[in-house]
mmCIF file of C-alpha atoms in Angstrom:
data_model
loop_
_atom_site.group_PDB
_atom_site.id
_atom_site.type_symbol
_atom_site.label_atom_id
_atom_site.label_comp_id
_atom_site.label_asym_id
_atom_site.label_seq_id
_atom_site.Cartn_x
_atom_site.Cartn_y
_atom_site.Cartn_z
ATOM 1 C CA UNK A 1 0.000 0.000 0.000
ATOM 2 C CA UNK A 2 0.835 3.488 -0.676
ATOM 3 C CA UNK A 3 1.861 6.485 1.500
ATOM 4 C CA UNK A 4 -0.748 8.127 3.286
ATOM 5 C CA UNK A 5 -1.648 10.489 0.581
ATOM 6 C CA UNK A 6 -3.035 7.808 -1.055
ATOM 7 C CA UNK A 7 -6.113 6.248 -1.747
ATOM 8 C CA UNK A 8 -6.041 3.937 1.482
ATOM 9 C CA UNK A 9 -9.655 3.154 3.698
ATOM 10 C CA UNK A 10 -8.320 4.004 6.935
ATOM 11 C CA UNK A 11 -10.422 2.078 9.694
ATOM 12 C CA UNK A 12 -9.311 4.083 13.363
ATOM 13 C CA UNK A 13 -5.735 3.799 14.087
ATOM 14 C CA UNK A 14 -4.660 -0.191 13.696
ATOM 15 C CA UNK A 15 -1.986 -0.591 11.395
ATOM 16 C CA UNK A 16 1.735 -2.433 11.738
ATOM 17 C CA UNK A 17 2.562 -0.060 8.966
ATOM 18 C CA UNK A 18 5.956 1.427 8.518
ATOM 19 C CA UNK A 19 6.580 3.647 5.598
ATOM 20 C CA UNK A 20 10.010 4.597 3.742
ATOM 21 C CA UNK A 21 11.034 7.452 2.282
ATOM 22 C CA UNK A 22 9.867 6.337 -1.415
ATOM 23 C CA UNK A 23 6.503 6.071 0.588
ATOM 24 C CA UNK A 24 6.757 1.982 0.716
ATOM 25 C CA UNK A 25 5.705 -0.275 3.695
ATOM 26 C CA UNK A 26 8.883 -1.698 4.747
ATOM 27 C CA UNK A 27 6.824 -4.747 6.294
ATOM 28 C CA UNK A 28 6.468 -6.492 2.662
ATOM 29 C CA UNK A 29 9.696 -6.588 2.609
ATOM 30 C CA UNK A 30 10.158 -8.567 5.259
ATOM 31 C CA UNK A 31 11.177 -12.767 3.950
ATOM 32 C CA UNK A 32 8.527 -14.858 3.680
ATOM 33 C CA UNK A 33 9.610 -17.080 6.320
ATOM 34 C CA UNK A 34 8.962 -14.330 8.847
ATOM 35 C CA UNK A 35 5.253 -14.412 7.431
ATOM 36 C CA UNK A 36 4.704 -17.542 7.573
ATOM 37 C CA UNK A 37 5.497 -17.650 10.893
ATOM 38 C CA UNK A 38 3.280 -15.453 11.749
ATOM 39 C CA UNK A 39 0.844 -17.474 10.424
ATOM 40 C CA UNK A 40 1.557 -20.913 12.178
ATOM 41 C CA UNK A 41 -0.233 -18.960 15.467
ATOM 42 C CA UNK A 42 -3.927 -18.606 13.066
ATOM 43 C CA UNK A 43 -6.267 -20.692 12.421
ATOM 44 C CA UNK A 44 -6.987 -22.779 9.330
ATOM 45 C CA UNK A 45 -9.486 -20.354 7.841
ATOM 46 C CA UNK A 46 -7.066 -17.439 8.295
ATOM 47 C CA UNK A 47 -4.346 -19.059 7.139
ATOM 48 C CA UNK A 48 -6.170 -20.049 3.788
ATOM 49 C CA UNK A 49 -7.599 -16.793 3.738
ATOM 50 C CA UNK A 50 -4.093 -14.947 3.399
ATOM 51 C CA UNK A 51 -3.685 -16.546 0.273
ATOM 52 C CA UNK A 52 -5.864 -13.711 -1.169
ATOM 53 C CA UNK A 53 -4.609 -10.633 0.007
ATOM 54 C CA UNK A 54 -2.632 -10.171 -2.664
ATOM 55 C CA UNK A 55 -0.002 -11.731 -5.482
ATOM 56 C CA UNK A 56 2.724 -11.595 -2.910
ATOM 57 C CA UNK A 57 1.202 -13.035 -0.562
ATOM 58 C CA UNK A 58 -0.417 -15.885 -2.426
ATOM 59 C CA UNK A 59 2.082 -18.718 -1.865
ATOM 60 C CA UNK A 60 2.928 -17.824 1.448
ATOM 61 C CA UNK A 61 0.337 -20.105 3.146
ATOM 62 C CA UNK A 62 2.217 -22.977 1.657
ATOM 63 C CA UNK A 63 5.279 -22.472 3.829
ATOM 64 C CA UNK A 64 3.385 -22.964 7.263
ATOM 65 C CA UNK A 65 4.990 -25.980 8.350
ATOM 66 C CA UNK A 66 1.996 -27.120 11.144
ATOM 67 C CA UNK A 67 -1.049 -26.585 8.930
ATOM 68 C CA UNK A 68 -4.121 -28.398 10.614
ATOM 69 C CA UNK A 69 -7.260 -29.141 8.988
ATOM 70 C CA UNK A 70 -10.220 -29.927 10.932
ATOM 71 C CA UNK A 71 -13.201 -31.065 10.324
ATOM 72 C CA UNK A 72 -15.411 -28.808 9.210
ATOM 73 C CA UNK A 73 -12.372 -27.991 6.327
ATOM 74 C CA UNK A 74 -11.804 -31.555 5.223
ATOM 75 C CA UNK A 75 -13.475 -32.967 2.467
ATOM 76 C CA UNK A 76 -12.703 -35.964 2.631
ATOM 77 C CA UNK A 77 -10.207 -37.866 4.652
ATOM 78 C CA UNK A 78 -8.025 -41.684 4.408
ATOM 79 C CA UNK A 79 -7.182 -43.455 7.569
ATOM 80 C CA UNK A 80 -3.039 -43.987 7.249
ATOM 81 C CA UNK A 81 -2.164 -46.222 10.540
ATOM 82 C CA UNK A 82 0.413 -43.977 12.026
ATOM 83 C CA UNK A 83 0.057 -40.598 9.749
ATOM 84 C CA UNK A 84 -2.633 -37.925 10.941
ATOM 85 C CA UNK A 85 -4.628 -37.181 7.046
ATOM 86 C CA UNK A 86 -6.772 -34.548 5.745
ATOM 87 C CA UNK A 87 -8.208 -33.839 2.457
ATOM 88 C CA UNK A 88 -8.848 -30.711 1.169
ATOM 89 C CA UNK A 89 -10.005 -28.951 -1.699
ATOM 90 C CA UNK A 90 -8.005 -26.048 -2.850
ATOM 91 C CA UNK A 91 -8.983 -25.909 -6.336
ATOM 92 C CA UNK A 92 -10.817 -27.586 -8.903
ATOM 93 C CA UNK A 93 -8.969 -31.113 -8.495
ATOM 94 C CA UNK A 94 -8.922 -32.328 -5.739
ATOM 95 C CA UNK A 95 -5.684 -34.117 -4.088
ATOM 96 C CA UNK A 96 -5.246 -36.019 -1.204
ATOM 97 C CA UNK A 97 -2.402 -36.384 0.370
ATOM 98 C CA UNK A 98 -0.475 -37.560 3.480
ATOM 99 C CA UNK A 99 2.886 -36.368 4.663
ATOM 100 C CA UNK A 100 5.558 -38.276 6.042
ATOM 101 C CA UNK A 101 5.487 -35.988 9.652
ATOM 102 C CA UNK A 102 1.669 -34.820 10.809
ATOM 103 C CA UNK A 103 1.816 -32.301 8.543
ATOM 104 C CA UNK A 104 -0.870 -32.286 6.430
ATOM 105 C CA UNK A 105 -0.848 -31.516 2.680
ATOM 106 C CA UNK A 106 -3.803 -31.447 0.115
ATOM 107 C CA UNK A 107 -4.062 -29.217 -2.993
ATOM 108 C CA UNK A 108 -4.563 -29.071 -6.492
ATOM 109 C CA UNK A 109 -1.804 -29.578 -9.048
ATOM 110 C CA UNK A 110 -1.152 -26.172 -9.366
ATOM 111 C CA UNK A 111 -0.641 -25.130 -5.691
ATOM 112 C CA UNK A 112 1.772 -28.310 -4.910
ATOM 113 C CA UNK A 113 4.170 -27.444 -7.679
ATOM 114 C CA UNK A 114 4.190 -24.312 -5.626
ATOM 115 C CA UNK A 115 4.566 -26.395 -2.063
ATOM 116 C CA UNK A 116 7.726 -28.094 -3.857
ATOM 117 C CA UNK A 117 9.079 -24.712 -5.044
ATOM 118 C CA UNK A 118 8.875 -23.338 -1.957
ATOM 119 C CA UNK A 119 8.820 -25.639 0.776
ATOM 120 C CA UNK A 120 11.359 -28.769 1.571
ATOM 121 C CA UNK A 121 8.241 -30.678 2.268
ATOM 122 C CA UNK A 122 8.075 -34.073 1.392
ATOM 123 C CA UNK A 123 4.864 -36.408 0.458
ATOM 124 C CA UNK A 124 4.828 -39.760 1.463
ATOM 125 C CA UNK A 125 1.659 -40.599 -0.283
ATOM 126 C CA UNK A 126 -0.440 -38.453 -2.689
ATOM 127 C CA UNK A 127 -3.630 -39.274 -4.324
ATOM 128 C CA UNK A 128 -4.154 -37.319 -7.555
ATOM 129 C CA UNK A 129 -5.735 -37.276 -11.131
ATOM 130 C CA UNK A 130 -3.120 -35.481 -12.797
ATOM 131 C CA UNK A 131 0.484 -35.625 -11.323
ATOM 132 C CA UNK A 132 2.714 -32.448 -12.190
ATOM 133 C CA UNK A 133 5.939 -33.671 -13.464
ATOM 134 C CA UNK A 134 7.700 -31.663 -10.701
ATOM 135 C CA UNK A 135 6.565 -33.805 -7.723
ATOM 136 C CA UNK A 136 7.817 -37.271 -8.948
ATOM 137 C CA UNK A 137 11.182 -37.031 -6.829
ATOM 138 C CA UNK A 138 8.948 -36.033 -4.249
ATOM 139 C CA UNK A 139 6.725 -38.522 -3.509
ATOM 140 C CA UNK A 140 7.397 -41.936 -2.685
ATOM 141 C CA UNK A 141 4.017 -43.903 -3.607
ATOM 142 C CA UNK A 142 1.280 -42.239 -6.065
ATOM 143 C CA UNK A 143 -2.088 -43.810 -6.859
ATOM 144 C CA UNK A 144 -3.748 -42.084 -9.359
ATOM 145 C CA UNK A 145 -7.527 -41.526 -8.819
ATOM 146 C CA UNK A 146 -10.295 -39.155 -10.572
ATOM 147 C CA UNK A 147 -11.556 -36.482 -7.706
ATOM 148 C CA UNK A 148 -11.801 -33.419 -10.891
ATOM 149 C CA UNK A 149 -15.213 -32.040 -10.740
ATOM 150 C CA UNK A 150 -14.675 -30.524 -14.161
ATOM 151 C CA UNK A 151 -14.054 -26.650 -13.329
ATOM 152 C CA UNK A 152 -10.994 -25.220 -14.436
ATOM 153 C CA UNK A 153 -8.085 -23.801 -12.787
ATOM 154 C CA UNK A 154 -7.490 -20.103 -11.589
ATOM 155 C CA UNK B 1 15.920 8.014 24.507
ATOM 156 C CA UNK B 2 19.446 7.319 23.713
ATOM 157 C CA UNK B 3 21.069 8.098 27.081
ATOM 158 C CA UNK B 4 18.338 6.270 28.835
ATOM 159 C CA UNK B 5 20.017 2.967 27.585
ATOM 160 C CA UNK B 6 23.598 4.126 27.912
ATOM 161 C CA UNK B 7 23.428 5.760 31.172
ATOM 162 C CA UNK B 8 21.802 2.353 33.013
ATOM 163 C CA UNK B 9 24.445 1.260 35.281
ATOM 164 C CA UNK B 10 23.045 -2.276 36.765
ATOM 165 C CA UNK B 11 25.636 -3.797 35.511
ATOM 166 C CA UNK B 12 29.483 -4.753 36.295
ATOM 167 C CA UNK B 13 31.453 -1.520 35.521
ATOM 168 C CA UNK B 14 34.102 -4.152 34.504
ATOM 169 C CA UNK B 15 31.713 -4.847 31.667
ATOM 170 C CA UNK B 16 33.505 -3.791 28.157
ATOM 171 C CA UNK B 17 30.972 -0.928 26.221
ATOM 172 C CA UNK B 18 30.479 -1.132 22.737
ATOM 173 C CA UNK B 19 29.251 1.975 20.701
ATOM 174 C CA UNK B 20 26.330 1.150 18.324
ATOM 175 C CA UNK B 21 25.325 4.149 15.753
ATOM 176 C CA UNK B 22 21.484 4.478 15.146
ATOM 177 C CA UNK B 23 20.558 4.811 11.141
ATOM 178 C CA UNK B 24 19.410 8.697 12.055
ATOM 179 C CA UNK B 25 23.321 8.515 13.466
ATOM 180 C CA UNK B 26 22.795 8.787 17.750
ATOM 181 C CA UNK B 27 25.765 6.376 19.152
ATOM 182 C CA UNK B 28 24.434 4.100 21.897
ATOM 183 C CA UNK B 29 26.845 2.440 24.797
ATOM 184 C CA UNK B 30 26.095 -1.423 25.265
ATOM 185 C CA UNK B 31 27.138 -3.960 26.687
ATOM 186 C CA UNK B 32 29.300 -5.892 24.549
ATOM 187 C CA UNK B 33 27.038 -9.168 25.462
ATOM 188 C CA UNK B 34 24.431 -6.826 24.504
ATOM 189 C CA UNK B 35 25.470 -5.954 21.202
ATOM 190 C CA UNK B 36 26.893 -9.592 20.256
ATOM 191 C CA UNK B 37 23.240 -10.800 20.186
ATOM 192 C CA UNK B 38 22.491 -7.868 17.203
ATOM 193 C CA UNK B 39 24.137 -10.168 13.815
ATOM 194 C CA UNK B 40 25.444 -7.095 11.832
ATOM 195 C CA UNK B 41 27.015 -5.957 14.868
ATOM 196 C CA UNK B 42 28.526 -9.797 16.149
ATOM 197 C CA UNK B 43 30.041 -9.711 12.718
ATOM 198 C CA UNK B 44 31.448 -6.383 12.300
ATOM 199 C CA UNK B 45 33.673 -6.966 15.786
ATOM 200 C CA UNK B 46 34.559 -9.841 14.103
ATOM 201 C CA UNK B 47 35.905 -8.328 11.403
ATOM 202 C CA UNK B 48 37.356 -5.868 13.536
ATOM 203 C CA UNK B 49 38.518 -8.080 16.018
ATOM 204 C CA UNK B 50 42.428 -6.941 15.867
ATOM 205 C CA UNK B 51 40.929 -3.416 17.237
ATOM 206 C CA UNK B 52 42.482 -3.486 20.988
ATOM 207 C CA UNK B 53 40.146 -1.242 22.379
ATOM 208 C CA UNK B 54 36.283 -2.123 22.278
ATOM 209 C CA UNK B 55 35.388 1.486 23.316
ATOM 210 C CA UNK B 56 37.213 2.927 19.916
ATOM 211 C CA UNK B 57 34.748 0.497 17.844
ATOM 212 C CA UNK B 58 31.862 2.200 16.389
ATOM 213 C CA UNK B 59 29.611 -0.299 14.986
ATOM 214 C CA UNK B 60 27.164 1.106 12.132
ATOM 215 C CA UNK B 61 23.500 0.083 12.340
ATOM 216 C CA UNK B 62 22.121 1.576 9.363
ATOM 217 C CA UNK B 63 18.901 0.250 8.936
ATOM 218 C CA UNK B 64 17.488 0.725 12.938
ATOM 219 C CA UNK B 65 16.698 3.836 14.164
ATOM 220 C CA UNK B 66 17.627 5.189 17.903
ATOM 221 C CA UNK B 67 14.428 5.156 18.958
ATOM 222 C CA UNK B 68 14.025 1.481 17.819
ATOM 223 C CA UNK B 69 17.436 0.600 19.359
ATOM 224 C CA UNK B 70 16.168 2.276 23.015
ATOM 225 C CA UNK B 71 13.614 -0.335 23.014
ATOM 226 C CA UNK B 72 15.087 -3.141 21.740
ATOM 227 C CA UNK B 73 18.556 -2.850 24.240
ATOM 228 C CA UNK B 74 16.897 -3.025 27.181
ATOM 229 C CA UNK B 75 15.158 -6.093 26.282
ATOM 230 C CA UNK B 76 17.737 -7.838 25.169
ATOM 231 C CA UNK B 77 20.116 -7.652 28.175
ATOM 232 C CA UNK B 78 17.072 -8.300 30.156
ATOM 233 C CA UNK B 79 16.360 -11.157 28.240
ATOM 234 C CA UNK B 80 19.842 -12.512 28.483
ATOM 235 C CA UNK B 81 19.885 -12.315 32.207
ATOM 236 C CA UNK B 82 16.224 -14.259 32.603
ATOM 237 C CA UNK B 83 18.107 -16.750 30.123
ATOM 238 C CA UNK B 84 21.668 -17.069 32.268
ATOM 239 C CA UNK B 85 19.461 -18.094 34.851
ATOM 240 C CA UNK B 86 17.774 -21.435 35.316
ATOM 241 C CA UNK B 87 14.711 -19.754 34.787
ATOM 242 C CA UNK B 88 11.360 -21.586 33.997
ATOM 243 C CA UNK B 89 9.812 -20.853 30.542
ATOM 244 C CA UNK B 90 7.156 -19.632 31.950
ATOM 245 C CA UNK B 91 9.326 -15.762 33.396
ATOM 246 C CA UNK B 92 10.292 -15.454 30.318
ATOM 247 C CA UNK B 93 6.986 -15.689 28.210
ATOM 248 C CA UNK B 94 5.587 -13.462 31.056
ATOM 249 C CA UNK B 95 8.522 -11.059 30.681
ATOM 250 C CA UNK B 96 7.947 -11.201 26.644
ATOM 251 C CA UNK B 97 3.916 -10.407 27.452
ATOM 252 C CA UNK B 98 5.061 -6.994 29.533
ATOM 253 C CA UNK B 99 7.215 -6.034 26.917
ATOM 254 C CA UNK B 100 4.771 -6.681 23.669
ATOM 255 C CA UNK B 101 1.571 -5.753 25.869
ATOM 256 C CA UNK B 102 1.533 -2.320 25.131
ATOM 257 C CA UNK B 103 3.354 -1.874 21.747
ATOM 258 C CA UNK B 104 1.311 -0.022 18.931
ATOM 259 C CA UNK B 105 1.040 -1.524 15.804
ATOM 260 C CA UNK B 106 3.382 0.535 14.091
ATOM 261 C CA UNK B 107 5.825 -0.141 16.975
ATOM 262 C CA UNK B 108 5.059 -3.758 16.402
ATOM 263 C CA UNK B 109 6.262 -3.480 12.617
ATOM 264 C CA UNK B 110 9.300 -1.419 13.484
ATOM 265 C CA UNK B 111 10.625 -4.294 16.037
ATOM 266 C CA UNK B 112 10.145 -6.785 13.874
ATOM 267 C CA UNK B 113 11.696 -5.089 10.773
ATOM 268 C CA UNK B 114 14.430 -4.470 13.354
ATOM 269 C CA UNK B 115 14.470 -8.377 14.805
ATOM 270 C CA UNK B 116 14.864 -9.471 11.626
ATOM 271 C CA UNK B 117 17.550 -7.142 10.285
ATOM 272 C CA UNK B 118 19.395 -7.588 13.466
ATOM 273 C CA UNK B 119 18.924 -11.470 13.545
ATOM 274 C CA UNK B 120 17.093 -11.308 16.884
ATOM 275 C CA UNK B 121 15.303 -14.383 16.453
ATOM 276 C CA UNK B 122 13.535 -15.160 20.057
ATOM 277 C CA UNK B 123 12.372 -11.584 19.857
ATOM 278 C CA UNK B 124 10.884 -11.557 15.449
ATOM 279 C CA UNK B 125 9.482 -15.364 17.221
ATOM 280 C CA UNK B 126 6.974 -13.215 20.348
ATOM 281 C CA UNK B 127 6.287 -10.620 17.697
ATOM 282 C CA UNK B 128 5.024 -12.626 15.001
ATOM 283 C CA UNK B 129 3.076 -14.622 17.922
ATOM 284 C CA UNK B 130 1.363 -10.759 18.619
ATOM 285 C CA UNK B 131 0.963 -10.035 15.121
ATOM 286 C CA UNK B 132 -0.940 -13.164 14.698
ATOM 287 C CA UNK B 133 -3.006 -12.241 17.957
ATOM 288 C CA UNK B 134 -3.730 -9.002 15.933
ATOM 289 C CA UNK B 135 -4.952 -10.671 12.930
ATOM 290 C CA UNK B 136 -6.668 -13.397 13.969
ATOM 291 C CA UNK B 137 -10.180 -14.137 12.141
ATOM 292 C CA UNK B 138 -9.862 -10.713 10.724
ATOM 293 C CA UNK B 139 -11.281 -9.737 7.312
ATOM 294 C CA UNK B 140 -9.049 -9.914 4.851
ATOM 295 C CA UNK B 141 -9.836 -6.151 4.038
ATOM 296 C CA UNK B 142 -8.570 -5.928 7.745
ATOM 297 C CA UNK B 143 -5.339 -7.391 7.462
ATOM 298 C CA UNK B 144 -4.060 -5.880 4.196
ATOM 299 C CA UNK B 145 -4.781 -2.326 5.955
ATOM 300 C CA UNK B 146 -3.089 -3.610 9.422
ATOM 301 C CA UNK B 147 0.070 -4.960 7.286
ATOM 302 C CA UNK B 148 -0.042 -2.319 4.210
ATOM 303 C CA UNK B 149 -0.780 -4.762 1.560
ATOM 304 C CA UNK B 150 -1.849 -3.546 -1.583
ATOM 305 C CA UNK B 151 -4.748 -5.818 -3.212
ATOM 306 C CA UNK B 152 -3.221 -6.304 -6.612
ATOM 307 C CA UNK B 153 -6.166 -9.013 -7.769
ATOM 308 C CA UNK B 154 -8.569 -8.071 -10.311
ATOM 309 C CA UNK B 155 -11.572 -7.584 -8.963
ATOM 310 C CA UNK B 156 -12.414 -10.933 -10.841
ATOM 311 C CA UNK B 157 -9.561 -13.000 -9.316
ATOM 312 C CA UNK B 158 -10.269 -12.312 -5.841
ATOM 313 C CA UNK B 159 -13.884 -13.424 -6.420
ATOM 314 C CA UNK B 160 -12.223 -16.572 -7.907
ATOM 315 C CA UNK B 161 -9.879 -17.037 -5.261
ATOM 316 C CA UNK B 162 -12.541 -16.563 -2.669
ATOM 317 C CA UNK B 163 -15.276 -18.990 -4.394
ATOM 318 C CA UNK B 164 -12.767 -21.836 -4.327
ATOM 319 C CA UNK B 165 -12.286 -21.962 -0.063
ATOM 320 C CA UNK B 166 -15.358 -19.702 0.946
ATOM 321 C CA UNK B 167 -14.687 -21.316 4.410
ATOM 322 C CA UNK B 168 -12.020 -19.817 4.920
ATOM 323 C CA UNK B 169 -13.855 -16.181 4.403
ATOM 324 C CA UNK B 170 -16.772 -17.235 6.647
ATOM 325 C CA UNK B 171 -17.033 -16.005 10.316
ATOM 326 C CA UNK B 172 -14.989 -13.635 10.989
ATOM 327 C CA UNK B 173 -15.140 -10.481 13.162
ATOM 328 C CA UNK B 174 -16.358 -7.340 12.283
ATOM 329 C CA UNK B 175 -13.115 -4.926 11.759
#
């Protein structure tokens, strides 16, 4: 956001912002790692919710290392002896997926080649209809399964 | 601000000074404990290690201002005396809740700028922790304002984004 002389919806006073000379918050430029710490203290919703604040901020989500889904956000779930699971839709296809730790991963195709470019997750097991290319080296066991609904991708 | 910190005299007079300068260009007296916690400065008296006297060093901190630097040195030398001790974990998050308690929001975002620049991670880890506190099941509107985001989505792409998770917009509190 811009300096103060611009077009900004002030609500009262709350703001974290810091601005630069040039008139720049300072705070975006703070690593993503820092931000995604932040958001390993929210909740699911708000976590997923971040995703949309802007193009920056987008991938961010996918760096939270303890993301929980519960079960009001799962779709659909697999019982893995030994593995927590949770399924969730993200997009139009839907992939389920189990990691190796209790973290939790499921997302379309497009958002886990993100996870892999960003994260040093790994996938023990993945359910998916189409398998980006990328995530081969990253998963250990893949069953292919239909879950599209049809719609297509952002 | 900057002789509060400099003129505090709890400690050891024994205890070697270090000068830190402030990006607006104040010199602050530390510790030299103090300042090896602060990375640029751990590694500039590394580089300068052959210097014989500490007092002579000057160590530039270009990106924190004195202001920030007031709040921040106190803190940290508290912090490292809670942590010499065999303290339970439970004084120091109660010491971290004073100090964050009654930080402003734009205080908040100067620390952490300033914990992250100076590699103070313990302190970047309680502010995130408050920043999250400060966000929590906020609008999204809410958050971009509190962090100075700007919404670069088409008006069409947010709608997108938002029909695939609607969940995730649901219940939140009014800003």
């Amino acid at each position: 956001m811009r300096t103060s002389t611009g077009a900004v919806r002030r609500k009262g006073n709350r703001r974290a912002r810091v601005v630069d000379n040039e008139g720049e918050d300072r705070i975006n430029a703070l690593p993503n790692y820092v931000f995604s710490n932040i958001l390993t203290f929210l909740p699911i919703e708000n976590v997923v919710a971040t995703s949309s604040l802007s193009r920056r901020w987008r991938p961010v989500w996918i760096l939270v290392r303890n993301l929980c889904f519960n079960d009001e956000v799962a779709i659909g779930t697999i019982v893995v002896p030994g593995v927590r699971l949770a399924a969730f839709q993200h997009a139009s296809n839907l992939i389920e997926g189990v990691a190796k730790t209790p973290h939790i991963i499921l997302f379309s195709g497009v958002v886990l080649e993100n996870w892999f470019e960003f994260s040093d997750h790994e996938l023990g097991w993945l359910e998916t209809e189409n398998m980006p290319p990328c995530l081969t080296q990253h998963v250990t066991k893949i069953k292919m399964e239909a879950f599209t609904n049809g719609k297509s991708d952002l | 601000m900057a002789s509060s910190s400099s003129s505090s005299s709890c400690s050891s007079s024994s205890e070697k000074k270090i000068t830190l300068k402030s990006s607006d260009g104040e010199a602050l007296n530390v510790e030299k404990n103090v300042a090896l916690e602060f990375e640029p400065a751990k590694g500039f008296l590394e580089d300068n290690s052959e210097e014989a006297d500490d007092e002579a060093i000057v160590v530039p901190l270009p990106n924190v201002s004195a202001a920030v630097l007031s709040e921040l040195i106190p803190y940290v030398k508290q912090r490292l005396e809670l942590s010499a001790k065999p303290v339970q974990k439970k004084l120091i998050k109660a010491f971290d809740d004073q100090f964050t308690r009654h930080l402003s929001d734009d205080k908040l975002g100067e620390l952490m700028l300033a914990a992250n620049y100076l590699g103070v991670n313990y302190l970047l880890d309680v502010l995130c922790d408050v920043t999250a506190d400060r966000i929590k099941n906020k609008s999204v509107e809410y958050v971009r304002e509190f962090l100075g985001i700007q919404n670069d989505f088409t008006p069409e792409e947010e709608a997108e984004l938002r029909a695939q998770c609607p969940w995730a917009f649901e219940g939140v509190d009014q800003d």
